[in-house]
Coordinates of C-alpha atoms in Angstrom, one line a residue:
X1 CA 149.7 118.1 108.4
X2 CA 147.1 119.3 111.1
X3 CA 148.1 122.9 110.0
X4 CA 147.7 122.8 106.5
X5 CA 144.2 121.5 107.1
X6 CA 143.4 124.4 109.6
X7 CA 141.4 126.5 107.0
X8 CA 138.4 123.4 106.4
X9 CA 138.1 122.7 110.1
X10 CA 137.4 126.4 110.6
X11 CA 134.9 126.3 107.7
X12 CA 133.3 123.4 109.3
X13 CA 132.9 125.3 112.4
X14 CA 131.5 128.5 110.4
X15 CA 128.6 125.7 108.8
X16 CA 127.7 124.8 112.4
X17 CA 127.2 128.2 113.3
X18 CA 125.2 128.5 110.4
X19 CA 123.2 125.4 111.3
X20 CA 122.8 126.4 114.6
X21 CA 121.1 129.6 113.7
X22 CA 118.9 128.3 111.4
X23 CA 117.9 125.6 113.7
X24 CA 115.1 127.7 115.7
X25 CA 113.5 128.8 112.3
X26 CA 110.0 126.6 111.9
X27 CA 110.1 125.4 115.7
X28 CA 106.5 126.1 116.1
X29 CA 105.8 124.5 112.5
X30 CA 107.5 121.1 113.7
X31 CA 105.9 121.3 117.2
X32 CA 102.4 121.1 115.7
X33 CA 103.1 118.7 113.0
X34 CA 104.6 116.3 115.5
X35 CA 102.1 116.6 118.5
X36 CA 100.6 112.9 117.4
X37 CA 104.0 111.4 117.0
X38 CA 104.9 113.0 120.9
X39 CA 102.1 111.8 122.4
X40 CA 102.0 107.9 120.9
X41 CA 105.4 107.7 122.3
X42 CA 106.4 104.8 120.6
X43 CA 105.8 102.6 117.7
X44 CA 106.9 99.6 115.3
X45 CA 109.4 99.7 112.4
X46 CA 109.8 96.8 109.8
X47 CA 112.3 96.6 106.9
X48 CA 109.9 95.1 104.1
X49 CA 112.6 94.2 101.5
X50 CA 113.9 91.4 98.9
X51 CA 116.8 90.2 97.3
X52 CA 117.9 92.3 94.0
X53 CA 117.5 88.7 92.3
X54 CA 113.9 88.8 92.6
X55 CA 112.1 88.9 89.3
X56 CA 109.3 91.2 88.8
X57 CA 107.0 88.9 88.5
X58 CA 108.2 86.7 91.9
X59 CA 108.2 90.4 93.7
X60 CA 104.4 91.5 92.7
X61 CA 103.2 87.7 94.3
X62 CA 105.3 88.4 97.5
X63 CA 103.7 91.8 97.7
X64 CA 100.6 90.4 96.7
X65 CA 100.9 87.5 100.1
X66 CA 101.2 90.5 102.6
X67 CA 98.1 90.0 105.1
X68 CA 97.3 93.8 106.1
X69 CA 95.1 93.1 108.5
X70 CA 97.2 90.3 110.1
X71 CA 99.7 93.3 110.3
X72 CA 97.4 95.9 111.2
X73 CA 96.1 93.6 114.9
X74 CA 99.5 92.5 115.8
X75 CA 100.6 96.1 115.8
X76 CA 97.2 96.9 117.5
X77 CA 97.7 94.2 120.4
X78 CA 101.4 95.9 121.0
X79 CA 99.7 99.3 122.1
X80 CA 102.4 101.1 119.2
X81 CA 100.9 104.3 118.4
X82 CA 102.5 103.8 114.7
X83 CA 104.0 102.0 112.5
X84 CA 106.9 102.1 109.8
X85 CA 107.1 100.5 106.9
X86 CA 109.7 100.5 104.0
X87 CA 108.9 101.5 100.6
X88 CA 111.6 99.8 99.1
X89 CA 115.6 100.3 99.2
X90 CA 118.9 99.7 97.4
X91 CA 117.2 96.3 95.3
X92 CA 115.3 99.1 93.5
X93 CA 112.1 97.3 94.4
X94 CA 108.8 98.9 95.4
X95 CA 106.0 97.8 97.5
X96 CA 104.3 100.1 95.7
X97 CA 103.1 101.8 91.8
X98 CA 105.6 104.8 90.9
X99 CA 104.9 106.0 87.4
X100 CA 106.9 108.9 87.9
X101 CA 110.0 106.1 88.7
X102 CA 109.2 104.1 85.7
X103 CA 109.4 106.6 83.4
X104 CA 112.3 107.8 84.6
X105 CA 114.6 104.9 85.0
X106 CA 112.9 103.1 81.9
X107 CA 113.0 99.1 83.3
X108 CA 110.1 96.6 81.8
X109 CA 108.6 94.8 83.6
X110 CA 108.1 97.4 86.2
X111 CA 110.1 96.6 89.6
X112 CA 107.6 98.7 91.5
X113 CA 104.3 96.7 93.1
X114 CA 100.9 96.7 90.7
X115 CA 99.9 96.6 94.4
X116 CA 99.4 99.4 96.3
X117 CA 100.5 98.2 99.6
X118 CA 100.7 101.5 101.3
X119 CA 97.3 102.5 101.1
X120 CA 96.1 99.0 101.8
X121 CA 98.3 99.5 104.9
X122 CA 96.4 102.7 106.3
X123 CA 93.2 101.5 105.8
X124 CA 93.8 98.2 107.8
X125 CA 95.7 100.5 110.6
X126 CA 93.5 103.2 110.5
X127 CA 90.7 101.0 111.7
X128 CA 93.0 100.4 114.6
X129 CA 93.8 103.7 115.2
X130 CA 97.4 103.4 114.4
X131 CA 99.4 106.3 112.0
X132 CA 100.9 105.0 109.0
X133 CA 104.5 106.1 108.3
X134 CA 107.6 105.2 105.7
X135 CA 110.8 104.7 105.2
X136 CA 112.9 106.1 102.0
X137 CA 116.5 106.3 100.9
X138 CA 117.4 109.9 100.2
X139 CA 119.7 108.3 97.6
X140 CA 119.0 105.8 94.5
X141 CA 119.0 102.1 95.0
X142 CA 122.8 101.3 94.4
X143 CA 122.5 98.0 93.8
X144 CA 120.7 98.7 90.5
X145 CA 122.6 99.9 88.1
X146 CA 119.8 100.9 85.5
X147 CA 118.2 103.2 88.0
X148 CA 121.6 104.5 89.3
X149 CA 122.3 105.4 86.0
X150 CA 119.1 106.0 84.6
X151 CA 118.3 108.9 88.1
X152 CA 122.0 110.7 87.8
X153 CA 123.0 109.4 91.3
X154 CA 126.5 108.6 92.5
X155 CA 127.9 108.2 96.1
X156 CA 129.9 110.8 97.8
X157 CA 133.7 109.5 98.8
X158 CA 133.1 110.1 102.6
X159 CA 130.1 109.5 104.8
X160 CA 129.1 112.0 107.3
X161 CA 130.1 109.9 109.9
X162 CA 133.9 109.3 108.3
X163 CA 134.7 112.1 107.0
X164 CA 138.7 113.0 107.0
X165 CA 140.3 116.3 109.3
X166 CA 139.9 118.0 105.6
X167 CA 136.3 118.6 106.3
X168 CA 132.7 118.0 107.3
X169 CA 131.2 116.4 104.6
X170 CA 133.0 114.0 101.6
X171 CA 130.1 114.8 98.7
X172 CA 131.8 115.7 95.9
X173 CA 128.6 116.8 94.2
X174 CA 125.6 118.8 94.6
X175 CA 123.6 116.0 91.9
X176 CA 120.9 118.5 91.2
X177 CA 119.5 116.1 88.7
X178 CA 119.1 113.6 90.6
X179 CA 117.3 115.6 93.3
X180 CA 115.2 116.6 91.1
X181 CA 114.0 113.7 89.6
X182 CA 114.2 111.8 93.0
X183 CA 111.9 114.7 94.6
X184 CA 109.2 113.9 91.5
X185 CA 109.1 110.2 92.6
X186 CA 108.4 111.2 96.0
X187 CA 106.1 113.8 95.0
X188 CA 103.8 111.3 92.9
X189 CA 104.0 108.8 96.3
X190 CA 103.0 111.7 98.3
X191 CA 99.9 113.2 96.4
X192 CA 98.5 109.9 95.9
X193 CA 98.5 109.3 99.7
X194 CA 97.5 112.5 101.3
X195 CA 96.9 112.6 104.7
X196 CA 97.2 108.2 104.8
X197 CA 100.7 109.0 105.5
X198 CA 101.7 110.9 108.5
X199 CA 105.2 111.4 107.9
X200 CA 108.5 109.9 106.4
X201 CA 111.9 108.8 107.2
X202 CA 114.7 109.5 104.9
X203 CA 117.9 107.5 105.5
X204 CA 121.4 107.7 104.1
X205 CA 121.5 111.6 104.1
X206 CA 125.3 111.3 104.1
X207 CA 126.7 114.3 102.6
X208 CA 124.4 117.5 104.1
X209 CA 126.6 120.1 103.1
X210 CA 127.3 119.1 99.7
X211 CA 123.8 117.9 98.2
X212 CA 121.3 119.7 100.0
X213 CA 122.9 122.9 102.7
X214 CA 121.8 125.4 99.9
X215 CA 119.7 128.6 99.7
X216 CA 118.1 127.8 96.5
X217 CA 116.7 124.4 95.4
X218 CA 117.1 121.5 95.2
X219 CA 117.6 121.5 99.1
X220 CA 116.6 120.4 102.5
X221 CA 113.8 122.7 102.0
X222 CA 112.6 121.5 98.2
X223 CA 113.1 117.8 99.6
X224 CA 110.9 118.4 102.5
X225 CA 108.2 120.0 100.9
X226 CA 107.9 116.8 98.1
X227 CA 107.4 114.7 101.3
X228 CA 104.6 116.9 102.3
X229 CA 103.0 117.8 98.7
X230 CA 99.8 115.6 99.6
X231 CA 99.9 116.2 103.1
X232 CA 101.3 119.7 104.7
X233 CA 101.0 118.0 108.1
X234 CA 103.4 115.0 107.5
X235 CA 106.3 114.9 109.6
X236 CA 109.9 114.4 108.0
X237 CA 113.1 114.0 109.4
X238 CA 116.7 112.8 107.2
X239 CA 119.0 110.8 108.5
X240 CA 122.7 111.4 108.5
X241 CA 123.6 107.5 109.9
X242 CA 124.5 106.5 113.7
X243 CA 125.3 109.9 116.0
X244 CA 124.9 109.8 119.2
X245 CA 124.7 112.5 121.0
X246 CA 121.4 112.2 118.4
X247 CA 121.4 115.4 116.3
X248 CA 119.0 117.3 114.1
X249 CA 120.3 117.8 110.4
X250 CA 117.7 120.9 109.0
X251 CA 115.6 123.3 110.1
X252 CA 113.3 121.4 107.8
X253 CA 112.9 118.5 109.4
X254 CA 110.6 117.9 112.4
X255 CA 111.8 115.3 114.0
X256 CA 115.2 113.6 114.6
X257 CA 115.9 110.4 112.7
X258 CA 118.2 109.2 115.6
X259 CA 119.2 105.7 114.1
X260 CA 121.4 103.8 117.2
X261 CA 122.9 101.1 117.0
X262 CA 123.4 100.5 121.2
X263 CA 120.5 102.2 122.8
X264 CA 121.2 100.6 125.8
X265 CA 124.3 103.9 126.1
X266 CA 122.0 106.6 125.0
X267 CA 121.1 109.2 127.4
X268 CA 118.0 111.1 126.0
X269 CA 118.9 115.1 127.1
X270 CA 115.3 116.4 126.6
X271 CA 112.3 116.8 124.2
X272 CA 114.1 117.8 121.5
X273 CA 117.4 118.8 119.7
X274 CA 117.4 122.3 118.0
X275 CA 113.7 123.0 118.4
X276 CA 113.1 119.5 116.1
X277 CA 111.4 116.5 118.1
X278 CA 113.6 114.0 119.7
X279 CA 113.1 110.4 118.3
X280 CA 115.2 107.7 118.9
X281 CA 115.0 104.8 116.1
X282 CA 116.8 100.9 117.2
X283 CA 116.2 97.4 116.5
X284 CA 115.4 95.1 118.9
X285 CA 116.9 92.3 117.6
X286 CA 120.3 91.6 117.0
X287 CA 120.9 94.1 113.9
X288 CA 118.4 95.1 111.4
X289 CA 115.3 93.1 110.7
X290 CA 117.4 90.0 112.4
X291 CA 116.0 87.4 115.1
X292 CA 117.1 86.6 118.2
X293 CA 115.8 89.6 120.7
X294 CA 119.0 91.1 122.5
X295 CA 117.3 92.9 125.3
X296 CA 115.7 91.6 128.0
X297 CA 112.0 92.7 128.2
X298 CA 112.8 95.2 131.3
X299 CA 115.9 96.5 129.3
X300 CA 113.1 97.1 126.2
X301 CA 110.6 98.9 128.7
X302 CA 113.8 100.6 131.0
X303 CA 115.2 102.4 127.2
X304 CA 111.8 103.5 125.8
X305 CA 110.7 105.3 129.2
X306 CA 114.2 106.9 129.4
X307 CA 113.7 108.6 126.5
X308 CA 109.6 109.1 126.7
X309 CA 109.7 109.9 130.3
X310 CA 111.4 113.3 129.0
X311 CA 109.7 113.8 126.0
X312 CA 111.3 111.7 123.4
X313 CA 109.9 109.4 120.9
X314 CA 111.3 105.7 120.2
X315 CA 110.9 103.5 117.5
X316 CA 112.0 99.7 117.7
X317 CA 112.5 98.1 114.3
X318 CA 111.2 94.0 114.1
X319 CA 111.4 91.6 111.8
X320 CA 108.9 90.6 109.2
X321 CA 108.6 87.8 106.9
X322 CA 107.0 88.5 103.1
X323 CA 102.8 88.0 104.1
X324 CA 103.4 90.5 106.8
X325 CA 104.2 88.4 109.7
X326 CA 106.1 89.6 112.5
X327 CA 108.2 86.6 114.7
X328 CA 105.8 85.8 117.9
X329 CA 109.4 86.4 120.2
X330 CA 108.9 90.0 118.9
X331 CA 105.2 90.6 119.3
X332 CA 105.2 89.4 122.8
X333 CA 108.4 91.8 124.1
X334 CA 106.4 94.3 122.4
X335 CA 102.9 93.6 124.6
X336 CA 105.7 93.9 127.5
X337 CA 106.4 96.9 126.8
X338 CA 103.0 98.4 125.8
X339 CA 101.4 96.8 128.9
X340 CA 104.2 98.9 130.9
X341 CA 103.7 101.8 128.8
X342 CA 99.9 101.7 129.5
X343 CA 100.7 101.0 133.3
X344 CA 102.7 104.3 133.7
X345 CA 100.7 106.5 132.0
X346 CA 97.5 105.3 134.7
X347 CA 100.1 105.9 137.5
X348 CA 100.6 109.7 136.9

């Protein structure tokens, strides 16, 4: 069996090749664009979501209740350098206006925010001093079926991270229509924001090879440079789900998404992974957006200098209720570790 499969696992080996080679191309690019992000060293993450129940109506008054600048000074008081924010995810709601989405996947009353939380967002943590960055799936919300439909997406039959001894990547299609239209959305979100948004985060980039490893667009490259329409300064980085060793997926990203599940076990090797920033991203409670903390404060401060003490960047994802409010527990083992942060950095 092993043999007949011989002729995929040496193709796989030819793409990494190919992916190692490219991986030096733009170093200096993502070097400048992520010279902020390096020196904050850390910052907050938050999954802002809701249940795909949730009428439009019942989502635009939850939006509507988010306190910005209750968000924006309990950030502040944790010494983060940034902070993350979701845009929306597989529910197919939006914390935010898309016309570009609407007309495109065609649902009345729109599911996307009359409020535009994002901008809101900067200007409360901009008087702080804090970046502004978010969170997008590279793939349509799959728990909508009008939008699935409507955008031309479909899942791939193996994730990156499962893929069988037949090969690399389980994406069965390239879904250059979707791309496409999912690249306009992003577009719109980007112009509108400009330089309010210092960089994305693109999860569920599951199938590399098949959707987006392609010389002509749409690729890594055409996907990128939608996230960076209103700002050529933003950083971007696509996650391919939990790899540890942490690795970079393009030569057009910047920085590494590095989701971990146990970053307890990671061993940070340097700055960066194939000329792209290193960033680890975790949560700090016990999955997701999920209360009770599982780390001890000196386990939270012990993991983020590991990984900043030699160059790296960490992000720890919280919990946060609808008006913006992130759990007390959390905000305090975050003080811990800015306080520590703040400690080391006068010691040198």
């Amino acid at each position: 069996m092993r043999s007949a499969r011989r002729p995929f696992a040496v193709g796989f080996l030819v793409c990494l090749a190919i992916l190692a080679s490219d991986a030096v191309l733009g170093a200096e690019d993502a070097a400048a664009r992520t010279q902020w992000f390096r020196d904050a060293k850390w910052g907050v993450f938050t999954h802002y979501l809701t249940a795909d129940t949730m009428t439009p109506d019942e989502w635009n008054k939850t939006v509507g209740s988010f306190d910005v600048t209750r968000l924006a000074t309990d950030v502040a008081s944790t010494g983060a350098g940034y902070y993350v924010i979701t845009l929306g995810q597989n529910s197919g709601h939006y914390c935010t206006p898309n016309a570009t989405y609407d007309s495109i996947v065609g649902i009345t009353p729109s599911k996307c925010a009359k409020r535009d939380l994002i901008a809101e967002l900067y200007d409360a943590l901009h008087a702080k001093g804090i970046r502004l960055m978010v969170y997008l799936p590279a793939g349509a919300p799959d728990r909508d079926p009008v939008a699935m439909k409507a955008l031309e997406w479909k899942n791939g039959k193996y994730p990156i991270w499962k893929y069988p001894e037949g090969g690399p990547d389980g994406g069965d299609d390239r879904l250059v229509n979707f791309q496409r239209k999912w690249e306009s959305v992003i577009r719109e979100w980007s112009v509108r924001w400009g330089d309010k948004v210092s960089g994305w985060w693109f999860d569920g980039c599951y199938f590399p090879i098949a959707m987006y490893k392609h010389a002509d667009a749409p690729n890594f490259e055409s996907f990128a440079a939608a996230a960076r329409a209103g700002n050529p300064n933003s950083i971007v980085a696509f996650n391919p789900g939990v790899r540890d060793p942490i690795i970079s997926l393009s030569p057009a990203e910047d920085y590494t998404a590095g989701e971990i599940n146990d970053a307890d076990k990671l061993v940070c090797p340097g700055p960066t992974v194939d000329g792209r920033q290193y960033h680890m991203l975790s949560y700090l409670g016990r999955f997701w957006g999920q209360a009770p903390p599982r780390y001890s404060d000196d386990q939270v401060v012990a993991i983020t200098k590991g990984i900043t003490d030699k160059g790296g960047v960490v992000t720890w994802d919280v919990p946060i209720q609808h008006d913006g409010t992130i759990p007390e527990v959390f905000l305090q083992q975050l003080r811990v570790l800015g306080q520590a942060m703040r400690e080391g950095a006068a010691a040198k």
